[in-house]
GROMACS .gro file of C-alpha atoms in nm:
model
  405
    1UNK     CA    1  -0.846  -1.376  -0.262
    2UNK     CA    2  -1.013  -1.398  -0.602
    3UNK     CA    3  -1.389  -1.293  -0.639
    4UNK     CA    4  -1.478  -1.167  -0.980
    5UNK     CA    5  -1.795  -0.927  -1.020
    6UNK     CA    6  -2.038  -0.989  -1.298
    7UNK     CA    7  -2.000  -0.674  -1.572
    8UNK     CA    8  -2.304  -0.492  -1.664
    9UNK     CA    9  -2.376  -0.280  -2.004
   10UNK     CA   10  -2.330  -0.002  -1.967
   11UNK     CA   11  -2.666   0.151  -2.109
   12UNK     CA   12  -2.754   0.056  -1.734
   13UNK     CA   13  -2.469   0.087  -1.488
   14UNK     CA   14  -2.113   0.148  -1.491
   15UNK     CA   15  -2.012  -0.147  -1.294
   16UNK     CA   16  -2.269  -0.465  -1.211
   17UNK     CA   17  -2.185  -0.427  -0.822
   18UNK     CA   18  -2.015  -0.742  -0.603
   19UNK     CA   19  -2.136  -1.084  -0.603
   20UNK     CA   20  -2.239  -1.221  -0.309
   21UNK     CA   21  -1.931  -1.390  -0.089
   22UNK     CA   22  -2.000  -1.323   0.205
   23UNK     CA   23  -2.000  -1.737   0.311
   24UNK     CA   24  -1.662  -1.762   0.265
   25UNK     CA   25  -1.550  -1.657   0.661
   26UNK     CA   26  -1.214  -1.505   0.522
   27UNK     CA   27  -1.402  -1.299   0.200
   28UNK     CA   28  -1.605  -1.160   0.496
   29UNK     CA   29  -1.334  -1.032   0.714
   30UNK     CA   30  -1.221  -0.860   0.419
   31UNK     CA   31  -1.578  -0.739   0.279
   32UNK     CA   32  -1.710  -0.644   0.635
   33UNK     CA   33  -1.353  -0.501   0.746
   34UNK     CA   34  -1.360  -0.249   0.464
   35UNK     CA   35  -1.734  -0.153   0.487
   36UNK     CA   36  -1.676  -0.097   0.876
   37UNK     CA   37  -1.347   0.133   0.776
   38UNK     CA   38  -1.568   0.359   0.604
   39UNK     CA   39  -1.878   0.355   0.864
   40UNK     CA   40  -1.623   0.430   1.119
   41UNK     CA   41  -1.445   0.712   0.883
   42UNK     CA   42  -1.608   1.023   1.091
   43UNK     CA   43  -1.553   0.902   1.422
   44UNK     CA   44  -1.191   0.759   1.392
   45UNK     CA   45  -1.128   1.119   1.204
   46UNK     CA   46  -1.266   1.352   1.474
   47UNK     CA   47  -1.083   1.155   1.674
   48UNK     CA   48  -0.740   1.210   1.581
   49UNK     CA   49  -0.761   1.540   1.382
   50UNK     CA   50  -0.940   1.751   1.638
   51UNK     CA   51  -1.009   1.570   1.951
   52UNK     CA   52  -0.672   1.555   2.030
   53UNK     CA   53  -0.548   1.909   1.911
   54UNK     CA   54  -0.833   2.072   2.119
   55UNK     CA   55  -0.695   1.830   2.434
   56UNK     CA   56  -0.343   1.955   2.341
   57UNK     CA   57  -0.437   2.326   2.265
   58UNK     CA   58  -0.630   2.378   2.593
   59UNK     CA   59  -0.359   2.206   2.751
   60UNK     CA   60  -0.149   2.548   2.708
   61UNK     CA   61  -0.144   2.821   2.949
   62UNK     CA   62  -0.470   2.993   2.954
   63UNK     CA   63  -0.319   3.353   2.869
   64UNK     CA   64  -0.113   3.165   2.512
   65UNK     CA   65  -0.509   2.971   2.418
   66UNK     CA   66  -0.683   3.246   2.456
   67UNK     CA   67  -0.385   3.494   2.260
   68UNK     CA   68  -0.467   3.187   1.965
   69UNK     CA   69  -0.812   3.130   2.012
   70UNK     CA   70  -0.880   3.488   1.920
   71UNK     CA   71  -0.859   3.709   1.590
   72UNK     CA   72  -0.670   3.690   1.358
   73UNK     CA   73  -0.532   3.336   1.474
   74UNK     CA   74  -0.921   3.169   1.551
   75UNK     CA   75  -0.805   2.853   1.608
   76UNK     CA   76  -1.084   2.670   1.809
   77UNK     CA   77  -1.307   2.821   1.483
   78UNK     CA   78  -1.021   2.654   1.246
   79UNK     CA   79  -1.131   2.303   1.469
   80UNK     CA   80  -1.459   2.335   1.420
   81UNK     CA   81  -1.461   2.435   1.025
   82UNK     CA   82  -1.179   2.090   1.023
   83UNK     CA   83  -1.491   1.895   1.178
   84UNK     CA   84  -1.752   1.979   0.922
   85UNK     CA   85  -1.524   1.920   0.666
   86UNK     CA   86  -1.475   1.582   0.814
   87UNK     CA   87  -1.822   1.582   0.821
   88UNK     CA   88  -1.818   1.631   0.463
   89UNK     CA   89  -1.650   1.359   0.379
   90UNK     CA   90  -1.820   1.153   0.595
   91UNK     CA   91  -2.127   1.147   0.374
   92UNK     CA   92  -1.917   1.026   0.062
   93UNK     CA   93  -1.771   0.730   0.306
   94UNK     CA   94  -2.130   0.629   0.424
   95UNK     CA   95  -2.250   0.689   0.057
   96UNK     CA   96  -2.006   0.396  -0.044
   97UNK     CA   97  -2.105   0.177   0.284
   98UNK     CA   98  -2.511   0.218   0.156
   99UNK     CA   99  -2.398   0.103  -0.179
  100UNK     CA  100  -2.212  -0.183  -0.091
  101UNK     CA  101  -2.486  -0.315   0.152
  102UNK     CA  102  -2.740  -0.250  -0.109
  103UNK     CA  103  -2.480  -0.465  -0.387
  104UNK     CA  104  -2.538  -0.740  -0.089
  105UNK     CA  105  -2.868  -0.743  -0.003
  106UNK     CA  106  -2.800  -0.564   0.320
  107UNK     CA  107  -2.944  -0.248   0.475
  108UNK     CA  108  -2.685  -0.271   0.751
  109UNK     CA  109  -2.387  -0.399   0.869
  110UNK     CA  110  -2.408  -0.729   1.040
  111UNK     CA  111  -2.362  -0.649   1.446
  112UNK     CA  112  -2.080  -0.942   1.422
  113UNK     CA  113  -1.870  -0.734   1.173
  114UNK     CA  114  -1.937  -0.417   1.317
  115UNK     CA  115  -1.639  -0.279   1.471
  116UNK     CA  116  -1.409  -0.553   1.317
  117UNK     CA  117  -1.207  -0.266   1.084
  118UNK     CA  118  -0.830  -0.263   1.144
  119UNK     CA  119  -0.629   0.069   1.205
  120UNK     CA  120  -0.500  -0.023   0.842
  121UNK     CA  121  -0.859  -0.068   0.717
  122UNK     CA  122  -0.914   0.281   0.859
  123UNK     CA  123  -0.647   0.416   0.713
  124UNK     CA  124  -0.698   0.301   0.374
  125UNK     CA  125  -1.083   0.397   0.395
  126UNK     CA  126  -0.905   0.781   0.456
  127UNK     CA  127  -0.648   0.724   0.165
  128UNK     CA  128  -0.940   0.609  -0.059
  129UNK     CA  129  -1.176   0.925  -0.002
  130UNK     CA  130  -0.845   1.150  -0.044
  131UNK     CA  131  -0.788   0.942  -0.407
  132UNK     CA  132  -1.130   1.104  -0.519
  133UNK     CA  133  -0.949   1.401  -0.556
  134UNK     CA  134  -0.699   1.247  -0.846
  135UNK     CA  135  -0.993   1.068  -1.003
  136UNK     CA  136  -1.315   1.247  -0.982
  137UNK     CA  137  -1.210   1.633  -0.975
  138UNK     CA  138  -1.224   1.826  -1.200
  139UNK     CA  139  -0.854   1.996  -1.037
  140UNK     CA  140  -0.745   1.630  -1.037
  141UNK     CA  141  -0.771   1.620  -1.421
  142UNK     CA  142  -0.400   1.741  -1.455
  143UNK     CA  143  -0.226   1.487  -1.238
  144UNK     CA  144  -0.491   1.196  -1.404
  145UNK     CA  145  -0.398   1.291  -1.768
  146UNK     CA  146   0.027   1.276  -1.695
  147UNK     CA  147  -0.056   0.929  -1.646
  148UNK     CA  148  -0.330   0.915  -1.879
  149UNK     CA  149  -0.264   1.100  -2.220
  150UNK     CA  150   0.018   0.859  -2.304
  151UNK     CA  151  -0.219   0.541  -2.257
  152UNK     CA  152  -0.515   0.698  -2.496
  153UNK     CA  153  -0.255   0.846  -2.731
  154UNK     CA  154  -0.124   0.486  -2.775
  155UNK     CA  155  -0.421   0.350  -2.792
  156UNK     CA  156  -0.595   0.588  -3.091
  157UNK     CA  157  -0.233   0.494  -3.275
  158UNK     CA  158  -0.323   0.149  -3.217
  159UNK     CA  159  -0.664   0.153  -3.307
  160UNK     CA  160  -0.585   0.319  -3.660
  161UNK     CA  161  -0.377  -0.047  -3.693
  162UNK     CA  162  -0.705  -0.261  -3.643
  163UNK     CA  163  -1.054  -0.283  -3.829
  164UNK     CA  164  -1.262  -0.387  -3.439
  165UNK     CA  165  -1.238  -0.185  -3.131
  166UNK     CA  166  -0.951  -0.241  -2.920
  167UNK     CA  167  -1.041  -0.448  -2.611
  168UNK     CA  168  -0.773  -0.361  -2.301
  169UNK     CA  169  -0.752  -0.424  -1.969
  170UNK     CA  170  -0.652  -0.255  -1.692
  171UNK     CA  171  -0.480  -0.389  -1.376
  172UNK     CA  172  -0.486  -0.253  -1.045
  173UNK     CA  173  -0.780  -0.014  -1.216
  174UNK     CA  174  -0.830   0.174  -0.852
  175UNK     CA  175  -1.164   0.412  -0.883
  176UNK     CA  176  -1.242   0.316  -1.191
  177UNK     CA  177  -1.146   0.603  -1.361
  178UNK     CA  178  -0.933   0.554  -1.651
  179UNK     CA  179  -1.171   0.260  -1.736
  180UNK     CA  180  -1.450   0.509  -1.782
  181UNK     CA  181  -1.233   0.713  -2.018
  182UNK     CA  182  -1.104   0.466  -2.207
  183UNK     CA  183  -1.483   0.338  -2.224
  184UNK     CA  184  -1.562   0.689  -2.322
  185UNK     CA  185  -1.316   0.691  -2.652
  186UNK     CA  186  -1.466   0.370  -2.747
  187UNK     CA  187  -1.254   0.092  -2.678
  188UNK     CA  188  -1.411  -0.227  -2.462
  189UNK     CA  189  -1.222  -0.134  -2.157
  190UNK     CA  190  -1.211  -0.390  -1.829
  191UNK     CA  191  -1.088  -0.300  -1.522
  192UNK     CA  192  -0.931  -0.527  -1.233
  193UNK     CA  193  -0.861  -0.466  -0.872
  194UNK     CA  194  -0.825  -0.638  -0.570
  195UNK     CA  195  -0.890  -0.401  -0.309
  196UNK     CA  196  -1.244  -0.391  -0.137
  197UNK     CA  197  -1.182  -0.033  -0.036
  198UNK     CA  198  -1.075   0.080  -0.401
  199UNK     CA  199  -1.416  -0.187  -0.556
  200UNK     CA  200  -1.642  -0.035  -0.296
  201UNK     CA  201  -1.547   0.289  -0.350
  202UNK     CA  202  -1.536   0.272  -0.748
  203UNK     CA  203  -1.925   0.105  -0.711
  204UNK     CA  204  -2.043   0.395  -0.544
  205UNK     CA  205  -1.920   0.629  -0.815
  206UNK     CA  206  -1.995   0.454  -1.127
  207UNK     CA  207  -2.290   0.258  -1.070
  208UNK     CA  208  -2.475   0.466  -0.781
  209UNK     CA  209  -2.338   0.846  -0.758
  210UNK     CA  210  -2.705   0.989  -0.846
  211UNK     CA  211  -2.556   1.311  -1.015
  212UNK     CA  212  -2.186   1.536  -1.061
  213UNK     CA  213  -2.123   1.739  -0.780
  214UNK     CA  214  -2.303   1.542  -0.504
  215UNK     CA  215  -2.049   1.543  -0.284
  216UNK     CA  216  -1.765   1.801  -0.158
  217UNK     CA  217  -1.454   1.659   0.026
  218UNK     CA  218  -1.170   1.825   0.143
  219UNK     CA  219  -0.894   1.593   0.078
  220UNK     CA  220  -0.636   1.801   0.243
  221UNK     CA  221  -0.808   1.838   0.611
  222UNK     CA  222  -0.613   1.545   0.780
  223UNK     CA  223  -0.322   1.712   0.870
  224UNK     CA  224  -0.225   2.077   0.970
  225UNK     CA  225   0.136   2.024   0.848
  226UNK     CA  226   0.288   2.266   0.514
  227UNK     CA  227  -0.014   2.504   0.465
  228UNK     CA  228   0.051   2.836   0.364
  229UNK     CA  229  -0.318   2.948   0.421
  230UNK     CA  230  -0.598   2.846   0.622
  231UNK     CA  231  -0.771   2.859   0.317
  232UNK     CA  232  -0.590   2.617   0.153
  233UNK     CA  233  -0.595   2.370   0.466
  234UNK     CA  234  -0.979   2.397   0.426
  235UNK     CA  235  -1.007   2.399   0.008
  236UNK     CA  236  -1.315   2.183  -0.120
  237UNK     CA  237  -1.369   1.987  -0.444
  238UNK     CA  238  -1.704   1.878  -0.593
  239UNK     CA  239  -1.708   1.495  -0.681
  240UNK     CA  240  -1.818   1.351  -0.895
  241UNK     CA  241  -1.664   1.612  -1.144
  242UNK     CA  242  -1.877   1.419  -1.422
  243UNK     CA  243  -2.170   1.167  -1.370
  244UNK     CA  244  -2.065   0.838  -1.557
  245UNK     CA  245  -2.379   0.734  -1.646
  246UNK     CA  246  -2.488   1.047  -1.815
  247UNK     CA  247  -2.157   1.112  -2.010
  248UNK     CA  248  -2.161   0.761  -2.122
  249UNK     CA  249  -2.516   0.800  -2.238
  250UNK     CA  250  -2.431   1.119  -2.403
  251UNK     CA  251  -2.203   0.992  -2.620
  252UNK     CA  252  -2.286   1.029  -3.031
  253UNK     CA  253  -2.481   0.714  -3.188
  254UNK     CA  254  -2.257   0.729  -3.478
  255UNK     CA  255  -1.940   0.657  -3.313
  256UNK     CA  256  -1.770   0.340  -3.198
  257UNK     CA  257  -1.950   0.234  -2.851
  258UNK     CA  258  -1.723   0.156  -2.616
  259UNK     CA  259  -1.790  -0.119  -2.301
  260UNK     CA  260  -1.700  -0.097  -1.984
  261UNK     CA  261  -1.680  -0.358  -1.711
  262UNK     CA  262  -1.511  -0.439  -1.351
  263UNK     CA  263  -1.334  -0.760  -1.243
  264UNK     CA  264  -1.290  -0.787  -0.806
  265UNK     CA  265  -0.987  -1.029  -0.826
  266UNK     CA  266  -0.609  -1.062  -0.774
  267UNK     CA  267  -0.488  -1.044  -1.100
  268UNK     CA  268  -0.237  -1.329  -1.072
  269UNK     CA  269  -0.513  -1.584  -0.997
  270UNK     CA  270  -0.809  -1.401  -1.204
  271UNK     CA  271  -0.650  -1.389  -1.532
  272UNK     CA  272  -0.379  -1.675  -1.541
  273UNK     CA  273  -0.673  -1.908  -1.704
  274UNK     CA  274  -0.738  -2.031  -2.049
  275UNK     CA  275  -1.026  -1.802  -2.039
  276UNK     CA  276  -0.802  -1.486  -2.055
  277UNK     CA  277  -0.550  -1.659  -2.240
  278UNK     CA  278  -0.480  -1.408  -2.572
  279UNK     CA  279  -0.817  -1.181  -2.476
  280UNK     CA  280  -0.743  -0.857  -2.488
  281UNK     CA  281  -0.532  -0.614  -2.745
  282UNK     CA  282  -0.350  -0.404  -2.472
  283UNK     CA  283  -0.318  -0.381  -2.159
  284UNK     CA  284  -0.281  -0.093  -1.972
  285UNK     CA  285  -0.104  -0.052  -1.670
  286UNK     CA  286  -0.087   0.291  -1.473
  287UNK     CA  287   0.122   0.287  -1.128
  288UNK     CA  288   0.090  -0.097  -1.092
  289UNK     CA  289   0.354  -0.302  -1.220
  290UNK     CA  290   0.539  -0.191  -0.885
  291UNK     CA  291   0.275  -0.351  -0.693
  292UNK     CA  292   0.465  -0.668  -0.805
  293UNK     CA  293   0.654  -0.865  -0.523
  294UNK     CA  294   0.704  -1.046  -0.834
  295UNK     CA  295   0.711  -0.882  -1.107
  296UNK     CA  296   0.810  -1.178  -1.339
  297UNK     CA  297   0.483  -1.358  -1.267
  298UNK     CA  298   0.316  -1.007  -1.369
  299UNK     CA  299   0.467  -1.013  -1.701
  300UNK     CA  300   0.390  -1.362  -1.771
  301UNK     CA  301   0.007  -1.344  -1.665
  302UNK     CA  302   0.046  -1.014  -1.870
  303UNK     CA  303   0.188  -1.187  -2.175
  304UNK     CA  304  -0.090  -1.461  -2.143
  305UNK     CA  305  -0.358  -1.222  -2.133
  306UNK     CA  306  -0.234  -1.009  -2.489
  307UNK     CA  307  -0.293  -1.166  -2.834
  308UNK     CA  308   0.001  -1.220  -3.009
  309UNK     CA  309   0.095  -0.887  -3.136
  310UNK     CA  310  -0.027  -0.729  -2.844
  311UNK     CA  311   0.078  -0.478  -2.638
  312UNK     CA  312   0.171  -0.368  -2.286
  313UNK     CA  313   0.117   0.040  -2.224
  314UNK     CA  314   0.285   0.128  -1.885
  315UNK     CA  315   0.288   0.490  -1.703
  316UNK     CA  316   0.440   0.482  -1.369
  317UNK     CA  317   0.733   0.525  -1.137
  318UNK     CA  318   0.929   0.203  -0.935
  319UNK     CA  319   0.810   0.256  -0.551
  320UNK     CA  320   0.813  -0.098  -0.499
  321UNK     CA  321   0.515  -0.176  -0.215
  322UNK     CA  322   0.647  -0.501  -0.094
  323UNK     CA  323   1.006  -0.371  -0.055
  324UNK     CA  324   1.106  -0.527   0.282
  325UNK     CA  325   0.757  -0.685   0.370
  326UNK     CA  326   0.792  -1.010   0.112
  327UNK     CA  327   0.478  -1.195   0.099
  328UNK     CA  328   0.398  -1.540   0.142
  329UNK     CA  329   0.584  -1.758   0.445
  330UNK     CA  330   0.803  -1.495   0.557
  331UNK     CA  331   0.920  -1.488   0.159
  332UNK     CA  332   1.064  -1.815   0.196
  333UNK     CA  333   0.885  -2.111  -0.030
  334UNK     CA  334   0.610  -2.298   0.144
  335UNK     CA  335   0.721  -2.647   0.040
  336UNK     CA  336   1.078  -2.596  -0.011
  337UNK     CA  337   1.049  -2.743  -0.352
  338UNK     CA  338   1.194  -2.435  -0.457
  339UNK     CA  339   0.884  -2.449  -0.743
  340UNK     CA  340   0.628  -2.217  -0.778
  341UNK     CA  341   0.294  -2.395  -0.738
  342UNK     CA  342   0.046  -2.262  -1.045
  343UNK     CA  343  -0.251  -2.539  -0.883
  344UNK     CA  344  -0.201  -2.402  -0.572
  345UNK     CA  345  -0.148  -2.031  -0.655
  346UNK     CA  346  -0.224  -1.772  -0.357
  347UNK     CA  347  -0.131  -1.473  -0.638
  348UNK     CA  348  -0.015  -1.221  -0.533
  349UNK     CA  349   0.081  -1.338  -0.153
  350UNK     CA  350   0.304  -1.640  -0.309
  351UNK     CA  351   0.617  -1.668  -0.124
  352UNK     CA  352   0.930  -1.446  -0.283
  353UNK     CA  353   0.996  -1.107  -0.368
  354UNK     CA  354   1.252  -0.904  -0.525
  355UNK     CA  355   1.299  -0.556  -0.675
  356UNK     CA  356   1.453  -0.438  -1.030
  357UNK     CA  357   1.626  -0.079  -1.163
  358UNK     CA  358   1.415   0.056  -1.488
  359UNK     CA  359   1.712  -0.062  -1.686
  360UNK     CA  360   1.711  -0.460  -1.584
  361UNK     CA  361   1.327  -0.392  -1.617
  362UNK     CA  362   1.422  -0.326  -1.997
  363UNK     CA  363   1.626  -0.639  -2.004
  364UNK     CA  364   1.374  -0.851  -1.843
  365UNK     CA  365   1.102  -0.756  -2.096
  366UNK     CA  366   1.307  -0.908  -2.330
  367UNK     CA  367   1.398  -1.245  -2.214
  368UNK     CA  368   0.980  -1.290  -2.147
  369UNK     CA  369   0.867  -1.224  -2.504
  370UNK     CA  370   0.858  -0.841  -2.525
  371UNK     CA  371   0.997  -0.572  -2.782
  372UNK     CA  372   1.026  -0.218  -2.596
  373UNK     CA  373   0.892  -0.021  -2.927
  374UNK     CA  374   0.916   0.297  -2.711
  375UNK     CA  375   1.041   0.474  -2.405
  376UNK     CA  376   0.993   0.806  -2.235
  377UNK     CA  377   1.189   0.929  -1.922
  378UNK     CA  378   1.113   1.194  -1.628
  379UNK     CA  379   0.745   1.205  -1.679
  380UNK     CA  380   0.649   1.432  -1.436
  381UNK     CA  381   0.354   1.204  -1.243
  382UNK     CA  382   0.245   1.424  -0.910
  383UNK     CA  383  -0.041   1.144  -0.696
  384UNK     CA  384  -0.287   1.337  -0.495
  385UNK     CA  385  -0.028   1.636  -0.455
  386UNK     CA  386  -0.199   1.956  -0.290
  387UNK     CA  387  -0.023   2.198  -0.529
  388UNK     CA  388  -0.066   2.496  -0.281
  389UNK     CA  389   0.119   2.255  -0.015
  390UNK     CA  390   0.517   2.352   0.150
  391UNK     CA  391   0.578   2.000   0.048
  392UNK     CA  392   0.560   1.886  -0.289
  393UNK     CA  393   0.650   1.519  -0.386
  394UNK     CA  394   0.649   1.429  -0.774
  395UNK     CA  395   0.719   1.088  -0.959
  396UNK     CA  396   0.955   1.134  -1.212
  397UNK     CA  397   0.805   0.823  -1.425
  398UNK     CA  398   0.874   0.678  -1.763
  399UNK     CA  399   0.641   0.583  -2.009
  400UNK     CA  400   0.693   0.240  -2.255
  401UNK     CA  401   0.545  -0.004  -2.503
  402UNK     CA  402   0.625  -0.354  -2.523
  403UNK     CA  403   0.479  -0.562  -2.773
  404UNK     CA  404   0.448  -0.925  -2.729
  405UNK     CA  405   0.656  -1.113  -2.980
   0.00000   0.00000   0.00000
């Protein structure tokens, strides 16, 4: 799936919106099948975090529901505070189904496509409105600048090397946010993602969003597991914690004016071209290169895309996605030419997959035209972690630059 989006300036959106696809019956699915995830957000939610505890709770004997449903415990008032926070969050998920049918021409979803959303469509559509916490809180900005502060600390070094602004890219760029920062410091930053839920969502909140604050979500209301307070089960955010447009538009005249723009494509296919070939100064890569099934053909798109001289800045631990679901023909070759195809390229759902220790990573930068000027390990990277929570997971990541030789 490649489909890029045209860019906008910035002086009048964040992010030029999605080009009309929607002939292409496969684009559709996709388009329509992440719109409907969102629409379908609230019910799918009431569904399965309250419906089915109040079926289950009254299923008790009456004397132990009654014992709960009363002070102190209040749980049937616990259900009902869990539904308007769903409800909460509901209005950011139909906020980014509006914009996306307004980016198309559309006040509605087509009746065809309605429905159509997949229980993994649904349950990315709940990851995505979680991920606002880690990008567009202001309590997020912690977790966001572990993986962050080494990029734009690189990048003002880098800068001080080089009379233009840096131009950088930034693969598998999610919500948009470290695009907007890196816009903010003045570089010409680009972003690039292939997800409709993450393009939809990142739309809404740089190009549409009318102010900070307009919406509250309550990223940890999905599950009752690992609270130690009600309170905490039921914390709110504000989002957006800034409004792009007006930060960007606040910025001082006399400094370097950074650009930002959006690319809807899988990177493979989108930027393996002569067009990108030696266009940008860095690129930037922040929990992605273990999106790889195959992580070679990353590095050599990535190589293509730097000037020589360039660099690649990457923040992130090795959870490797497609470990034990290869893509492509069941990861064998389709042709049994044992040759990878470049007219014929699917990107990233090529057949063959495979999975490297940080170490051989080190090695294999090497043998595809990179110096490793720089390495830090166990940077502690938490990703969407309620702090408050019984159960805390945290990345130990490293941080590196490799130059291309």
């Amino acid at each position: 799936m490649e489909q890029p989006a045209p860019f906008a300036s910035t002086e009048e959106s964040a992010w030029g919106g999605i080009e009309e696809t929607t002939q292409d019956p496969e684009e559709a699915r996709v388009i329509f099948g992440a719109l409907d995830s969102f629409a379908q957000y609230a019910k799918v939610a009431h569904f399965n975090v309250t419906h089915l505890r109040r079926r289950s709770f009254y299923a008790l004997p009456q004397s132990q529901w009654q014992l709960l449903a009363a002070a102190p415990f209040n749980y049937l008032s616990t259900l009902d505070k869990t539904d308007d926070a769903i409800d909460s969050n509901a209005l950011l998920a139909r906020a980014i189904v509006d914009a996306g049918l307004k980016s198309f021409g559309m006040d509605e979803i087509p009746t065809a496509w309605k429905g159509v959303a997949k229980h993994t469509d649904i349950d990315k559509a709940r990851s995505t409105v979680r991920q606002f916490y880690r990008d567009w809180t202001l309590d997020g900005e912690r977790e966001r600048m572990a993986c962050f502060g080494p990029v734009l600390a690189t990048m003002e070094a880098e800068q001080k090397k080089s009379e233009e602004q840096l131009k950088v890219l930034v693969p598998g760029a999610g919500l948009g946010r470290l695009v907007f920062e890196l816009c903010r410091h003045g570089y010409h930053a680009e972003g690039n993602e292939i997800s409709y839920h993450q393009l939809l969502a990142s739309q809404y909140i740089l190009n549409e969003c009318p102010r900070a604050g307009e919406h509250t979500i309550y990223p940890w209301v999905h599950t009752f597991s690992n609270h130690r307070s009600r309170s905490n089960h039921l914390r709110s955010y504000p989002v957006p914690d800034v409004h792009p447009a007006t930060a960007l538009n606040a910025r001082d005249p006399a400094a370097p004016q950074g650009t930002m723009a959006m690319c809807a494509a899988d990177f493979l296919c989108g930027y393996s071209d002569e067009e990108h070939d030696g266009a940008y100064d860095v690129v930037a890569s922040v929990f992605f290169l273990d999106t790889a099934p195959n992580l070679l053909r990353y590095l050599e798109v990535i190589r293509h895309c730097l000037r020589p001289g360039g660099i690649l800045i990457n923040v992130g631990p090795l959870l490797w996605h497609f470990e034990n679901i290869a893509p492509g023909n069941h990861g064998t070759d389709d042709d049994g030419d044992g040759e990878h195809d470049w007219n014929n390229s699917s990107g990233i759902a090529d057949p063959g997959s495979f999975e490297l220790t940080e170490d051989e990573i080190m090695v294999l930068l090497d043998k595809t035209g990179f110096d490793v000027e720089w390495k830090t390990e166990n940077v502690e990277t938490p990703y969407i972690q309620d702090r408050e929570s019984m159960l805390q997971t945290l990345y130990r990541s490293s941080a590196w630059v490799a130059r291309k030789r």
